[in-house]
Short mmCIF file of N, CA and C and ligand atoms in Angstrom, two decimals:
data_model
loop_
_atom_site.label_atom_id
_atom_site.label_comp_id
_atom_site.label_asym_id
_atom_site.label_seq_id
_atom_site.Cartn_x
_atom_site.Cartn_y
_atom_site.Cartn_z
N UNK A 232 26.06 -2.57 29.74
CA UNK A 232 25.20 -2.16 28.36
C UNK A 232 26.34 -2.87 26.96
N UNK A 233 27.44 -3.93 27.19
CA UNK A 233 27.76 -4.23 26.42
C UNK A 233 26.75 -4.89 25.12
N UNK A 234 26.18 -5.51 25.40
CA UNK A 234 24.83 -6.09 24.59
C UNK A 234 24.89 -4.87 23.47
N UNK A 235 24.22 -3.67 24.25
CA UNK A 235 23.44 -2.66 23.13
C UNK A 235 24.97 -2.27 22.15
N UNK A 236 26.29 -1.76 23.02
CA UNK A 236 27.24 -1.43 22.17
C UNK A 236 27.55 -2.13 20.67
N UNK A 237 27.31 -3.56 21.04
CA UNK A 237 27.75 -4.52 19.79
C UNK A 237 26.43 -4.68 18.95
N UNK A 238 25.44 -4.42 19.28
CA UNK A 238 23.78 -4.38 18.48
C UNK A 238 24.42 -2.65 17.74
N UNK A 239 24.73 -1.69 18.40
CA UNK A 239 24.86 -0.46 17.54
C UNK A 239 25.91 -0.65 16.67
N UNK A 240 26.92 -1.25 16.71
CA UNK A 240 28.22 -1.67 15.71
C UNK A 240 27.36 -2.21 14.53
N UNK A 241 26.74 -3.48 14.83
CA UNK A 241 26.00 -4.03 13.61
C UNK A 241 25.23 -3.34 12.97
N UNK A 242 24.12 -2.61 13.70
CA UNK A 242 23.32 -1.66 13.46
C UNK A 242 23.63 -0.73 12.16
N UNK A 243 24.88 -0.21 12.74
CA UNK A 243 25.59 0.83 11.63
C UNK A 243 25.91 0.20 10.46
N UNK A 244 26.63 -1.33 10.51
CA UNK A 244 27.08 -1.71 9.35
C UNK A 244 25.57 -2.06 8.31
N UNK A 245 24.68 -2.54 9.10
CA UNK A 245 23.47 -3.00 8.33
C UNK A 245 22.95 -1.43 7.74
N UNK A 246 23.14 -0.41 8.26
CA UNK A 246 22.59 0.66 8.10
C UNK A 246 23.35 0.86 6.65
N UNK A 247 24.70 1.01 6.82
CA UNK A 247 25.46 1.22 5.47
C UNK A 247 25.41 0.07 4.36
N UNK A 248 25.43 -1.03 4.70
CA UNK A 248 24.92 -1.79 3.54
C UNK A 248 23.86 -1.91 2.93
N UNK A 249 22.77 -1.37 3.50
CA UNK A 249 21.36 -0.93 2.78
C UNK A 249 21.57 0.71 2.47
N UNK A 250 22.64 1.44 2.54
CA UNK A 250 22.34 3.02 2.08
C UNK A 250 21.13 3.61 2.78
N UNK A 251 21.16 3.63 4.19
CA UNK A 251 20.49 4.32 4.84
C UNK A 251 21.39 5.78 5.41
N UNK A 252 22.10 6.00 4.67
CA UNK A 252 22.84 7.14 5.74
C UNK A 252 22.17 8.49 5.15
N UNK A 253 21.52 8.93 3.91
CA UNK A 253 21.05 10.02 3.76
C UNK A 253 19.52 10.31 3.17
N UNK A 254 19.08 9.54 4.25
CA UNK A 254 17.31 9.43 3.94
C UNK A 254 16.69 10.48 5.06
N UNK A 255 15.53 10.97 4.69
CA UNK A 255 15.25 12.30 5.10
C UNK A 255 13.81 11.60 5.94
N UNK A 256 13.13 10.49 5.47
CA UNK A 256 11.66 10.31 6.16
C UNK A 256 11.86 8.78 6.15
N UNK A 257 10.88 8.76 7.26
CA UNK A 257 10.80 7.06 7.83
C UNK A 257 10.22 6.17 6.43
N UNK A 258 9.22 7.14 5.41
CA UNK A 258 9.19 6.20 4.08
C UNK A 258 10.05 5.69 3.30
N UNK A 259 11.03 6.77 3.18
CA UNK A 259 12.32 6.76 2.39
C UNK A 259 13.14 5.56 3.19
N UNK A 260 13.22 5.12 4.58
CA UNK A 260 13.74 4.21 4.88
C UNK A 260 13.31 2.96 5.19
N UNK A 261 11.57 2.94 5.02
CA UNK A 261 10.94 1.63 4.48
C UNK A 261 11.33 1.07 3.25
N UNK A 262 11.34 1.94 2.32
CA UNK A 262 11.53 1.53 0.87
C UNK A 262 13.02 0.95 0.48
N UNK A 263 14.00 1.58 1.25
CA UNK A 263 15.26 1.03 1.24
C UNK A 263 15.24 -0.26 1.79
N UNK A 264 14.77 -0.48 2.96
CA UNK A 264 14.58 -1.52 3.64
C UNK A 264 13.95 -2.65 2.84
N UNK A 265 12.93 -2.35 2.11
CA UNK A 265 12.16 -3.06 1.36
C UNK A 265 12.76 -3.62 0.30
N UNK A 266 13.63 -2.86 -0.33
CA UNK A 266 14.58 -3.17 -1.90
C UNK A 266 15.89 -4.03 -1.17
N UNK A 267 16.41 -3.68 -0.31
CA UNK A 267 17.60 -4.30 0.13
C UNK A 267 17.57 -6.01 0.73
N UNK A 268 16.34 -5.87 1.83
CA UNK A 268 15.69 -7.03 2.40
C UNK A 268 15.00 -7.72 1.62
N UNK A 269 14.53 -7.38 0.43
CA UNK A 269 13.55 -8.29 -0.34
C UNK A 269 12.52 -8.70 0.15
N UNK A 270 11.55 -7.75 1.04
CA UNK A 270 10.46 -7.72 1.66
C UNK A 270 9.55 -6.84 1.42
N UNK A 271 8.16 -6.88 1.51
CA UNK A 271 7.14 -6.22 1.60
C UNK A 271 6.58 -5.49 3.05
N UNK A 272 7.01 -4.41 3.53
CA UNK A 272 6.49 -3.90 4.56
C UNK A 272 5.22 -3.51 4.54
N UNK A 273 4.33 -3.58 5.50
CA UNK A 273 3.04 -2.78 5.58
C UNK A 273 3.08 -2.20 7.00
N UNK A 274 2.84 -0.74 6.95
CA UNK A 274 2.46 -0.40 8.34
C UNK A 274 1.23 -0.31 8.94
N UNK A 275 0.64 -0.64 9.96
CA UNK A 275 -0.57 -0.32 10.46
C UNK A 275 -0.82 0.29 11.51
N UNK A 276 -1.68 1.19 11.91
CA UNK A 276 -1.88 1.92 13.74
C UNK A 276 -2.25 0.08 14.35
N UNK A 277 -1.65 -0.16 15.19
CA UNK A 277 -2.46 -1.04 16.14
C UNK A 277 -3.79 -0.81 16.52
N UNK A 278 -4.78 -2.12 16.54
CA UNK A 278 -5.88 -2.14 16.43
C UNK A 278 -6.46 -1.46 18.04
N UNK A 279 -7.35 -0.50 18.00
CA UNK A 279 -7.50 -0.06 19.04
C UNK A 279 -8.11 -0.89 20.71
N UNK A 280 -8.20 -2.07 20.31
CA UNK A 280 -8.63 -3.01 21.20
C UNK A 280 -7.32 -3.71 21.82
N UNK A 281 -6.28 -3.29 21.49
CA UNK A 281 -5.11 -4.07 21.74
C UNK A 281 -5.05 -3.58 23.36
N UNK A 282 -4.67 -4.81 24.04
CA UNK A 282 -4.15 -3.91 25.66
C UNK A 282 -3.04 -3.07 25.58
N UNK A 283 -3.28 -2.16 26.71
CA UNK A 283 -2.13 -1.23 27.01
C UNK A 283 -0.70 -1.84 27.47
N UNK A 284 -0.05 -1.26 26.94
CA UNK A 284 1.51 -1.55 27.18
C UNK A 284 2.65 -1.97 25.97
N UNK A 285 1.64 -1.87 24.55
CA UNK A 285 2.20 -2.62 23.46
C UNK A 285 2.46 -1.37 22.55
N UNK A 286 3.60 -1.17 22.29
CA UNK A 286 4.21 -0.06 21.61
C UNK A 286 4.16 -0.28 20.01
N UNK A 287 4.43 -1.57 19.64
CA UNK A 287 4.37 -2.13 18.46
C UNK A 287 4.52 -3.53 18.11
N UNK A 288 4.36 -3.90 16.97
CA UNK A 288 4.36 -5.51 16.61
C UNK A 288 5.02 -5.47 15.27
N UNK A 289 5.66 -6.77 15.13
CA UNK A 289 6.26 -6.91 13.86
C UNK A 289 6.02 -8.20 13.59
N UNK A 290 5.01 -8.56 12.26
CA UNK A 290 4.72 -9.98 12.30
C UNK A 290 5.35 -10.44 11.02
N UNK A 291 6.19 -11.25 10.49
CA UNK A 291 6.72 -11.66 9.42
C UNK A 291 6.15 -12.74 8.91
N UNK A 292 5.47 -12.98 7.55
CA UNK A 292 4.70 -13.87 7.08
C UNK A 292 5.12 -14.02 5.63
N UNK A 293 5.96 -15.02 5.33
CA UNK A 293 6.89 -15.18 3.68
C UNK A 293 7.33 -13.89 3.84
N UNK A 294 7.47 -13.06 2.67
CA UNK A 294 8.31 -12.05 2.51
C UNK A 294 7.23 -10.83 2.79
N UNK A 295 6.40 -11.08 3.56
CA UNK A 295 5.53 -9.88 4.19
C UNK A 295 6.22 -9.46 5.48
N UNK A 296 6.01 -8.31 5.77
CA UNK A 296 6.39 -7.82 7.17
C UNK A 296 5.18 -6.49 7.54
N UNK A 297 4.58 -7.25 8.48
CA UNK A 297 3.32 -6.40 8.99
C UNK A 297 3.85 -5.68 9.97
N UNK A 298 3.82 -4.53 10.49
CA UNK A 298 4.47 -3.50 11.48
C UNK A 298 3.27 -3.04 11.74
N UNK A 299 2.75 -2.85 12.93
CA UNK A 299 1.91 -2.56 13.77
C UNK A 299 2.33 -1.66 14.77
N UNK A 300 2.09 -0.43 14.85
CA UNK A 300 2.66 0.96 15.39
C UNK A 300 1.62 1.41 16.42
N UNK A 301 1.94 1.97 17.53
CA UNK A 301 1.11 2.82 18.34
C UNK A 301 0.88 4.12 17.57
N UNK A 302 -0.53 4.58 17.44
CA UNK A 302 -0.71 5.71 16.80
C UNK A 302 -0.62 6.63 17.99
N UNK A 303 0.59 7.56 18.28
CA UNK A 303 0.52 8.37 19.17
C UNK A 303 0.43 9.71 18.41
N UNK A 304 0.04 10.63 19.44
CA UNK A 304 -0.11 11.90 19.16
C UNK A 304 1.17 12.53 18.71
N UNK A 305 2.54 11.91 19.58
CA UNK A 305 3.97 12.43 19.12
C UNK A 305 4.35 11.85 18.05
N UNK A 306 4.55 12.65 17.15
CA UNK A 306 5.03 11.97 15.88
C UNK A 306 6.43 11.29 16.06
N UNK A 307 7.15 11.97 16.71
CA UNK A 307 8.71 11.34 17.02
C UNK A 307 8.40 10.18 17.78
N UNK A 308 7.69 9.87 18.80
CA UNK A 308 7.35 8.67 19.48
C UNK A 308 6.81 7.63 18.50
N UNK A 309 6.08 8.10 17.84
CA UNK A 309 5.37 6.92 16.86
C UNK A 309 6.65 6.44 16.18
N UNK A 310 7.16 7.46 15.61
CA UNK A 310 8.47 6.94 14.77
C UNK A 310 9.56 6.24 15.04
N UNK A 311 9.52 6.63 16.19
CA UNK A 311 10.78 5.86 17.16
C UNK A 311 10.14 4.42 17.29
N UNK A 312 8.65 4.29 17.59
CA UNK A 312 7.85 2.67 17.80
C UNK A 312 8.39 2.04 16.17
N UNK A 313 7.95 2.62 15.32
CA UNK A 313 8.02 2.28 14.02
C UNK A 313 9.57 2.11 13.28
N UNK A 314 10.63 2.68 13.95
CA UNK A 314 12.04 2.62 13.60
C UNK A 314 12.20 1.11 14.45
N UNK A 315 11.91 0.89 15.86
CA UNK A 315 12.27 -0.28 16.37
C UNK A 315 11.57 -1.66 15.92
N UNK A 316 10.43 -1.47 15.24
CA UNK A 316 9.81 -2.61 14.23
C UNK A 316 10.51 -3.03 13.31
N UNK A 317 11.04 -1.85 12.70
CA UNK A 317 12.16 -1.68 11.39
C UNK A 317 13.42 -2.78 11.82
N UNK A 318 13.75 -2.26 12.73
CA UNK A 318 15.00 -2.90 13.23
C UNK A 318 14.80 -4.28 13.48
N UNK A 319 13.90 -4.72 13.49
CA UNK A 319 13.74 -5.96 14.15
C UNK A 319 13.52 -6.95 12.30
N UNK A 320 13.10 -6.05 11.53
CA UNK A 320 13.28 -6.62 10.12
C UNK A 320 14.61 -6.55 9.40
N UNK A 321 15.29 -5.57 9.72
CA UNK A 321 16.63 -5.44 9.09
C UNK A 321 17.57 -6.48 9.86
N UNK A 322 17.50 -6.45 11.03
CA UNK A 322 18.34 -7.71 11.27
C UNK A 322 18.15 -9.38 11.29
N UNK A 323 16.77 -9.24 10.55
CA UNK A 323 16.30 -10.36 10.30
C UNK A 323 16.02 -11.32 11.06
N UNK A 324 14.91 -10.75 12.11
CA UNK A 324 14.76 -11.67 13.36
C UNK A 324 13.59 -12.21 13.07
N UNK A 325 13.49 -13.73 12.90
CA UNK A 325 12.01 -14.51 12.75
C UNK A 325 11.00 -14.53 13.85
N UNK A 326 11.25 -14.16 14.66
CA UNK A 326 10.09 -13.91 16.18
C UNK A 326 10.44 -15.16 16.78
N UNK A 327 11.26 -15.95 16.84
CA UNK A 327 11.72 -16.98 17.66
C UNK A 327 11.54 -16.74 18.98
N UNK A 328 11.36 -17.26 19.99
CA UNK A 328 11.66 -16.87 21.55
C UNK A 328 11.41 -17.67 22.35
N UNK A 329 11.27 -17.30 23.81
CA UNK A 329 11.00 -18.39 24.61
C UNK A 329 9.27 -18.77 24.93
N UNK A 330 8.84 -18.56 25.93
CA UNK A 330 7.46 -18.94 26.07
C UNK A 330 6.27 -17.89 25.51
N UNK A 331 5.38 -18.80 25.44
CA UNK A 331 4.13 -17.71 24.62
C UNK A 331 3.37 -17.03 25.74
N UNK A 332 2.36 -15.73 25.66
CA UNK A 332 2.00 -15.23 26.90
C UNK A 332 0.06 -15.62 26.55
N UNK A 333 -0.36 -16.52 27.14
CA UNK A 333 -1.56 -17.22 26.90
C UNK A 333 -2.76 -16.24 26.70
N UNK A 334 -2.55 -14.98 27.68
CA UNK A 334 -3.66 -13.77 27.75
C UNK A 334 -3.90 -13.24 26.03
N UNK A 335 -2.71 -12.87 25.90
CA UNK A 335 -2.66 -12.38 24.39
C UNK A 335 -3.11 -13.01 23.47
N UNK A 336 -2.37 -14.49 23.40
CA UNK A 336 -2.76 -15.43 22.52
C UNK A 336 -4.47 -15.44 22.37
N UNK A 337 -4.80 -15.57 23.60
CA UNK A 337 -6.48 -15.65 23.46
C UNK A 337 -6.99 -14.10 22.78
N UNK A 338 -6.34 -13.16 22.86
CA UNK A 338 -6.58 -11.51 22.64
C UNK A 338 -6.26 -11.91 20.84
N UNK A 339 -5.54 -12.58 20.23
CA UNK A 339 -4.68 -12.32 19.24
C UNK A 339 -4.58 -13.54 18.56
N UNK A 340 -5.47 -14.37 18.36
CA UNK A 340 -5.30 -15.54 17.92
C UNK A 340 -4.39 -16.06 16.64
N UNK A 341 -4.24 -14.73 16.00
CA UNK A 341 -3.52 -15.35 14.59
C UNK A 341 -2.11 -14.82 14.72
N UNK A 342 -1.75 -14.34 15.83
CA UNK A 342 -0.18 -13.90 16.22
C UNK A 342 0.60 -15.03 16.87
N UNK A 343 1.89 -15.26 16.43
CA UNK A 343 2.41 -16.14 17.28
C UNK A 343 2.39 -15.53 18.90
N UNK A 344 1.93 -16.21 20.32
CA UNK A 344 2.05 -15.59 21.16
C UNK A 344 3.72 -15.56 21.67
N UNK A 345 4.63 -15.89 21.17
CA UNK A 345 5.91 -15.57 21.39
C UNK A 345 6.48 -14.31 21.24
N UNK A 346 5.85 -14.10 19.90
CA UNK A 346 6.37 -12.65 18.93
C UNK A 346 5.70 -11.58 20.17
N UNK A 347 4.57 -11.89 20.56
CA UNK A 347 3.99 -10.81 21.62
C UNK A 347 4.66 -10.72 22.80
N UNK A 348 4.89 -11.66 22.97
CA UNK A 348 5.69 -11.27 24.29
C UNK A 348 7.13 -10.99 24.13
N UNK A 349 7.64 -11.16 23.22
CA UNK A 349 9.02 -10.77 22.73
C UNK A 349 9.08 -8.99 23.02
N UNK A 350 7.47 -8.44 22.55
CA UNK A 350 7.53 -7.19 22.31
C UNK A 350 7.30 -6.23 23.72
N UNK A 351 6.62 -7.22 24.50
CA UNK A 351 6.35 -6.57 25.75
C UNK A 351 7.64 -6.82 26.66
N UNK A 352 8.50 -7.23 26.04
CA UNK A 352 10.07 -7.52 27.02
C UNK A 352 10.50 -6.14 26.42
N UNK A 353 10.30 -5.60 25.40
CA UNK A 353 11.06 -4.78 24.99
C UNK A 353 12.04 -3.76 25.76
N UNK A 354 11.64 -2.90 26.56
CA UNK A 354 12.45 -1.96 27.33
C UNK A 354 13.25 -2.70 28.48
N UNK A 355 13.04 -3.90 28.60
CA UNK A 355 13.95 -4.45 29.75
C UNK A 355 15.36 -5.19 28.93
N UNK A 356 15.31 -4.97 27.81
CA UNK A 356 16.70 -5.23 26.81
C UNK A 356 16.98 -6.49 27.27
N UNK A 357 15.86 -7.39 27.52
CA UNK A 357 16.60 -8.75 27.90
C UNK A 357 16.98 -9.62 26.91
N UNK A 358 16.60 -9.45 26.01
CA UNK A 358 17.56 -10.46 24.80
C UNK A 358 18.33 -9.41 23.99
N UNK A 359 19.10 -10.16 23.30
CA UNK A 359 20.03 -9.57 22.33
C UNK A 359 19.32 -8.97 20.90
N UNK A 360 17.93 -9.07 20.60
CA UNK A 360 17.23 -9.07 19.71
C UNK A 360 16.61 -7.67 19.47
N UNK A 361 16.08 -7.25 21.19
CA UNK A 361 15.65 -6.09 21.60
C UNK A 361 16.51 -5.06 21.58
N UNK A 362 17.80 -5.38 21.70
CA UNK A 362 18.91 -4.58 22.16
C UNK A 362 19.02 -4.52 20.35
N UNK A 363 19.32 -5.13 19.88
CA UNK A 363 19.37 -4.80 18.53
C UNK A 363 18.27 -3.84 17.52
N UNK A 364 17.07 -4.29 17.69
CA UNK A 364 16.14 -3.30 17.20
C UNK A 364 16.06 -2.04 17.86
N UNK A 365 16.65 -2.08 19.05
CA UNK A 365 16.41 -0.42 19.70
C UNK A 365 17.69 0.33 19.39
N UNK A 366 18.80 -0.32 18.83
CA UNK A 366 20.28 0.26 18.62
C UNK A 366 19.74 0.94 16.86
N UNK A 367 19.02 -0.13 16.08
CA UNK A 367 18.44 0.40 14.71
C UNK A 367 17.74 1.58 15.07
N UNK A 368 17.08 1.45 15.73
CA UNK A 368 15.74 2.55 15.99
C UNK A 368 16.63 3.81 16.47
N UNK A 369 17.30 3.88 17.33
CA UNK A 369 18.20 4.81 18.03
C UNK A 369 19.09 5.77 16.87
N UNK A 370 19.63 4.72 15.85
CA UNK A 370 20.36 5.14 14.73
C UNK A 370 19.68 5.61 13.63
N UNK A 371 18.61 5.32 13.42
CA UNK A 371 17.56 5.87 12.27
C UNK A 371 16.89 7.16 12.67
N UNK A 372 16.66 7.60 14.04
CA UNK A 372 16.03 8.60 14.65
C UNK A 372 17.31 9.84 14.57
N UNK A 373 18.40 9.26 14.94
CA UNK A 373 19.24 10.47 14.92
C UNK A 373 19.90 10.61 13.46
N UNK A 374 19.67 9.75 12.49
CA UNK A 374 19.76 9.96 11.13
C UNK A 374 18.90 11.09 10.56
N UNK A 375 17.81 10.88 10.58
CA UNK A 375 16.46 11.32 10.30
C UNK A 375 16.52 12.64 11.03
N UNK A 376 16.93 13.05 12.46
CA UNK A 376 16.96 14.39 12.83
C UNK A 376 18.11 15.12 12.16
N UNK A 377 19.43 14.64 11.82
CA UNK A 377 20.56 15.42 11.35
C UNK A 377 19.92 15.68 10.00
N UNK A 378 19.57 14.66 9.23
CA UNK A 378 19.22 14.84 7.73
C UNK A 378 18.27 15.95 7.41
N UNK A 379 17.34 16.07 8.66
CA UNK A 379 16.04 16.83 8.51
C UNK A 379 16.52 18.47 8.75
N UNK A 380 17.58 18.52 9.70
CA UNK A 380 17.90 19.78 10.01
C UNK A 380 19.01 19.93 8.95
N UNK A 381 19.43 19.55 8.35
CA UNK A 381 20.41 19.99 7.27
C UNK A 381 19.34 20.48 5.92
N UNK A 382 18.31 19.78 5.67
CA UNK A 382 17.30 19.99 4.67
C UNK A 382 16.29 21.19 5.09
N UNK A 383 16.62 21.63 6.68
CA UNK A 383 16.10 22.71 6.98
C UNK A 383 14.32 22.89 6.96
N UNK A 384 13.82 21.65 7.19
CA UNK A 384 12.32 21.45 7.14
C UNK A 384 11.82 21.10 8.93
N UNK A 385 12.67 20.77 9.46
CA UNK A 385 12.41 20.37 10.54
C UNK A 385 13.86 20.56 11.54
N UNK A 386 13.79 22.16 12.05
CA UNK A 386 14.87 22.36 12.97
C UNK A 386 14.63 21.95 14.09
N UNK A 387 15.43 21.45 14.97
CA UNK A 387 15.33 20.83 16.48
C UNK A 387 14.58 21.86 17.40
N UNK A 388 13.81 21.54 18.04
CA UNK A 388 13.03 22.15 19.11
C UNK A 388 14.17 22.52 19.92
N UNK A 389 13.69 23.73 20.64
CA UNK A 389 14.61 24.11 21.86
C UNK A 389 14.77 23.29 23.24
N UNK A 390 13.59 22.73 23.44
CA UNK A 390 13.36 21.66 24.37
C UNK A 390 14.58 20.22 24.11
N UNK A 391 14.51 19.98 23.04
CA UNK A 391 15.58 19.20 22.48
C UNK A 391 17.13 19.70 22.63
N UNK A 392 17.33 20.48 22.39
CA UNK A 392 18.28 21.35 22.48
C UNK A 392 19.11 21.38 23.88
N UNK A 393 18.22 21.91 24.47
CA UNK A 393 18.63 22.68 25.86
C UNK A 393 18.11 21.93 27.00
N UNK A 394 17.18 20.90 26.47
CA UNK A 394 16.43 20.19 27.42
C UNK A 394 17.45 19.20 28.05
ZN1 ZN B 616 11.27 -5.41 19.86
#
C-alpha cells in the first residue's frame, strides 16, 4: 500500500493548502474547494437508471465539476462517496485513462467512457488516481468526524467506537 501512503501524504498537503483543517460539513468543504481550485462544483444524485455498482462520477467540463453520487440511506456512505469525487477534483484529475467501456458508453452517451470505467475500478486501487481520491476521502471523513465531535452535534455512535 505504498501508493496509498504517498497519496495520503499529498492529500494532507493539499488539504492544508486549501485550509480544509477546521470544516464541519461537506458543504463547507465544497465551498473551500470551489474557492481554492477556482471551479464550480455541482452535486447531484446518480440517475436511477444508472447500472448498479457505480457509487459516484466526477465529470469535468471547463471550470464546472459535476459530481454524481449514490443517494444512499446512510449519510456517512453518501458523504464518503461524495468526498471521494471531491478528491478527484482537488487532485486535478482530468479523467484521462485507459480504454472505454462500450456498454456504459451507450448508456451514458454524453460521458467520457474512460471516466466511467475509471470509477468502476475504484475499489481495486489499480491506479494512482483512485488511491489519491480515496486518501482524500479518508482524510475528509476523519476531519469531519473529529470536528463534529468537537462541536458536539454528532457524537460518534457506540458501534463506531467499540465496533
Ligand atoms: Zn474514483
